[in-house]
Amino acid sequence: MIDQHLPLARLADETAEKFQQRFGRPPQWVVAAPGRVNLIGEHTDYNDGFVLPMAIDRYTVLAAGRSPGGEPPRLRMVSGHKQGEAVIPLNIPLQPGQPAWANYVLGVAAGFAALGAPLASLDILVESNVPLGGGLSSSAALEVAAATLFEVVTGHRLDPVEKALLCQKAEHEFAGVPCGIMDQFTSALGRENHLLLLDCRSRQAELVPLSDPAVSVLIINTNVKHHLAGGEYARRRQQCEAAARHLRVRALRDAHLDQLKTQHDQMDPVVFRRARHVITEIGRTVRAATAIKASDWPEVGSLMYDSHDSLRDDYEVSCAELDEVVEIARKIGPGNGMIGCRMTGGGFGGCAVSVVQSAATRDIAKKIHGDYQQKTGIQPALFVSRPAAGATVLKA
Ligand code: ADP
Ligand code: MG
C-alpha cells in the first residue's frame, strides 16, 4: 500500500546513465533538489505569515554537460516525464515559450543572466520521483535543481535565500504562478530530520527537530487535480489583500483575530472568512512548532484537523476527495496511531499530509487506501518520508 521509490543515490545513477545513452558521453554535473510537504501553515506564506514545511526524500535530478560545438548558445533539455526535446536559444532575450515545462528552467537561466552570469550551451537530462502537479512542489524542485546546476556551471554561487528568491521569481514570471517563498526555500534549505518554521516576512527559518523514529509523516496523494486551481489562487490572494487594506495592516500577519471580529459587520463576508483562516492558521502554525518540540502529539493532531476545517470552510480550497481522506483519518483516530491529518498545498486536489505513530503506518496506509478507493473509485498513492536535506551537488 505504501509506494516505494528509489533512494537519491540510485536515482542519480540512473539519471547519469540516461544522459550517457541520450548524449553519448557521461554528464559533467549531477545535481538534485527535493520536493516538499507542508505540515501546517497553508495559504499563509503570501500573507507574510509562518509555514512549517519539510523537504521530502523525493528529488528532481539534473544530469548535464556542455554541448560540443555549442554556438549560438542554447539549452537542450529532455525530461523523463515529457515527450521530445526542448531547445532554447540563449542568445536572444529569454522569454517564456513552449514547451511549458521548460519555462521553469528558462526562468532560472534568465535570473542568472540578470546577475551577470550567463550560460554557455548545455545538454540537460531531467529525472524526478516527485509527482508532477501533486502539490509536493515538483515545480520548485525543478527550479532549485536548475539553480544548483547553474551555480556550478557558471561558478556564480548564490546565498541560499537569494537562490530561493531567484527561483520564486522564475515561477512568477515564467510559469505565471504568483507563489510565496515556501516551496523554493524548502527545496533549497531543507535539513535532514528537521521541519523549517519559516517566517515568510523575514525569511528566517527556525529548525524544528522531527527525528523521533516513533513518529512518521505519511503523505496521501488523492490523485485528483481540479482545474479551477489557478484562478482561485489569484482570487484568494486578492481577497487577502483586500482584508489587509480594510484592517489597515501591511499584511494579514499583522492583524489579530479580535481586531478582525470588530469588523465583522463592515466587511464582505467572504473576505472576512478568508482573513479568519489566515489569521488563525498563522497562530496554529506557531503553536504546532511548539507542540512538536514538546512531543505533544494530541495538540499537533488537533491543530492539523482545525487547519483542515478552516481551509475547507473559511478558505474554501479543499475538495471532496481531500475531505474524504481527512474523514477517514479522523475515524482511524489516535487510538490506532493516527495523530492528525489535513490537506496540504494549494488545495483543490493534490495531497493530504498526516502524522502517524510509525508502528501503525502500514495498517493506517492500508485502511486509507481501501476506504478512499471504495468511497471515490480513485486509487490514491501513499508514501512515507522523513524530513530530507535540500538541494545538493552530486557530481561536479
Ligand atoms: P507541483 O509543483 O505541485 O508539482 P505545479 O503545477 O506547480 O505542480 O508544477 C508542475 C509542472 O512543473 C509540470 O506540469 C511541469 O510543467 C513542470 N515539471 C516539474 N517537474 C518536472 C519534470 N521532472 N520534468 C518536466 N517538467 C516538470
Ligand atoms: Mg508547484
PDB file of C-alpha atoms and ligand atoms in Angstrom, residues 36 60-61 78-82 100-102 104 126-142 171 177 183 225, ligand 1:
ATOM      1  CA  ARG A  36       8.398  19.414  -0.066  1.00  0.00           C
ATOM      2  CA  THR A  60      14.376  16.030  -9.188  1.00  0.00           C
ATOM      3  CA  VAL A  61      17.795  15.167 -10.580  1.00  0.00           C
ATOM      4  CA  VAL A  78      14.992  16.204 -22.105  1.00  0.00           C
ATOM      5  CA  SER A  79      12.704  15.064 -19.279  1.00  0.00           C
ATOM      6  CA  GLY A  80      11.680  11.524 -18.458  1.00  0.00           C
ATOM      7  CA  HIS A  81       8.194  12.936 -17.840  1.00  0.00           C
ATOM      8  CA  LYS A  82       7.819  14.700 -21.191  1.00  0.00           C
ATOM      9  CA  ALA A 100       5.643  24.952 -20.978  1.00  0.00           C
ATOM     10  CA  TRP A 101       7.696  22.698 -18.701  1.00  0.00           C
ATOM     11  CA  ALA A 102      10.964  24.200 -19.960  1.00  0.00           C
ATOM     12  CA  TYR A 104      10.777  26.668 -15.095  1.00  0.00           C
ATOM     13  CA  VAL A 126      15.823  15.657 -16.079  1.00  0.00           C
ATOM     14  CA  GLU A 127      14.500  12.786 -13.986  1.00  0.00           C
ATOM     15  CA  SER A 128      12.231  13.057 -10.968  1.00  0.00           C
ATOM     16  CA  ASN A 129      10.386  10.949  -8.441  1.00  0.00           C
ATOM     17  CA  VAL A 130       8.420  13.937  -7.143  1.00  0.00           C
ATOM     18  CA  PRO A 131       4.909  13.507  -8.568  1.00  0.00           C
ATOM     19  CA  LEU A 132       4.206  16.264 -11.122  1.00  0.00           C
ATOM     20  CA  GLY A 133       1.272  18.509 -10.230  1.00  0.00           C
ATOM     21  CA  GLY A 134       0.579  16.633  -6.982  1.00  0.00           C
ATOM     22  CA  GLY A 135       1.105  19.567  -4.632  1.00  0.00           C
ATOM     23  CA  LEU A 136       4.544  18.374  -3.486  1.00  0.00           C
ATOM     24  CA  SER A 137       6.221  21.096  -5.487  1.00  0.00           C
ATOM     25  CA  SER A 138       7.851  19.367  -8.404  1.00  0.00           C
ATOM     26  CA  SER A 139       7.985  22.876  -9.902  1.00  0.00           C
ATOM     27  CA  ALA A 140      10.203  24.232  -7.113  1.00  0.00           C
ATOM     28  CA  ALA A 141      12.302  21.052  -7.203  1.00  0.00           C
ATOM     29  CA  LEU A 142      12.930  21.650 -10.918  1.00  0.00           C
ATOM     30  CA  GLU A 171       7.909  30.725 -11.116  1.00  0.00           C
ATOM     31  CA  VAL A 177       2.231  31.311 -10.743  1.00  0.00           C
ATOM     32  CA  ASP A 183       8.425  25.868  -1.858  1.00  0.00           C
ATOM     33  CA  LYS A 225      -6.446  17.857  -9.530  1.00  0.00           C
TER      34      LYS A 225
HETATM   35  P1  ADP B   1       3.587  20.857  -8.289  1.00  0.00           P
HETATM   36  O1  ADP B   1       4.647  21.890  -8.116  1.00  0.00           O
HETATM   37  O2  ADP B   1       2.657  20.785  -7.148  1.00  0.00           O
HETATM   38  O3  ADP B   1       4.117  19.503  -8.645  1.00  0.00           O
HETATM   39  P2  ADP B   1       2.936  22.555 -10.498  1.00  0.00           P
HETATM   40  O4  ADP B   1       1.771  22.635 -11.403  1.00  0.00           O
HETATM   41  O5  ADP B   1       3.336  23.760  -9.752  1.00  0.00           O
HETATM   42  O6  ADP B   1       2.688  21.321  -9.521  1.00  0.00           O
HETATM   43  O7  ADP B   1       4.207  22.129 -11.340  1.00  0.00           O
HETATM   44  C1  ADP B   1       4.146  21.012 -12.195  1.00  0.00           C
HETATM   45  C2  ADP B   1       4.765  21.376 -13.537  1.00  0.00           C
HETATM   46  O8  ADP B   1       6.181  21.571 -13.372  1.00  0.00           O
HETATM   47  C3  ADP B   1       4.646  20.276 -14.550  1.00  0.00           C
HETATM   48  O9  ADP B   1       3.413  20.331 -15.229  1.00  0.00           O
HETATM   49  C4  ADP B   1       5.816  20.575 -15.478  1.00  0.00           C
HETATM   50  O10 ADP B   1       5.497  21.634 -16.361  1.00  0.00           O
HETATM   51  C5  ADP B   1       6.872  21.085 -14.511  1.00  0.00           C
HETATM   52  N1  ADP B   1       7.756  19.994 -14.062  1.00  0.00           N
HETATM   53  C6  ADP B   1       8.019  19.662 -12.786  1.00  0.00           C
HETATM   54  N2  ADP B   1       8.879  18.625 -12.718  1.00  0.00           N
HETATM   55  C7  ADP B   1       9.173  18.288 -13.979  1.00  0.00           C
HETATM   56  C8  ADP B   1       9.996  17.288 -14.579  1.00  0.00           C
HETATM   57  N3  ADP B   1      10.682  16.417 -13.839  1.00  0.00           N
HETATM   58  N4  ADP B   1      10.038  17.228 -15.925  1.00  0.00           N
HETATM   59  C9  ADP B   1       9.344  18.113 -16.676  1.00  0.00           C
HETATM   60  N5  ADP B   1       8.559  19.062 -16.172  1.00  0.00           N
HETATM   61  C10 ADP B   1       8.456  19.181 -14.851  1.00  0.00           C
END
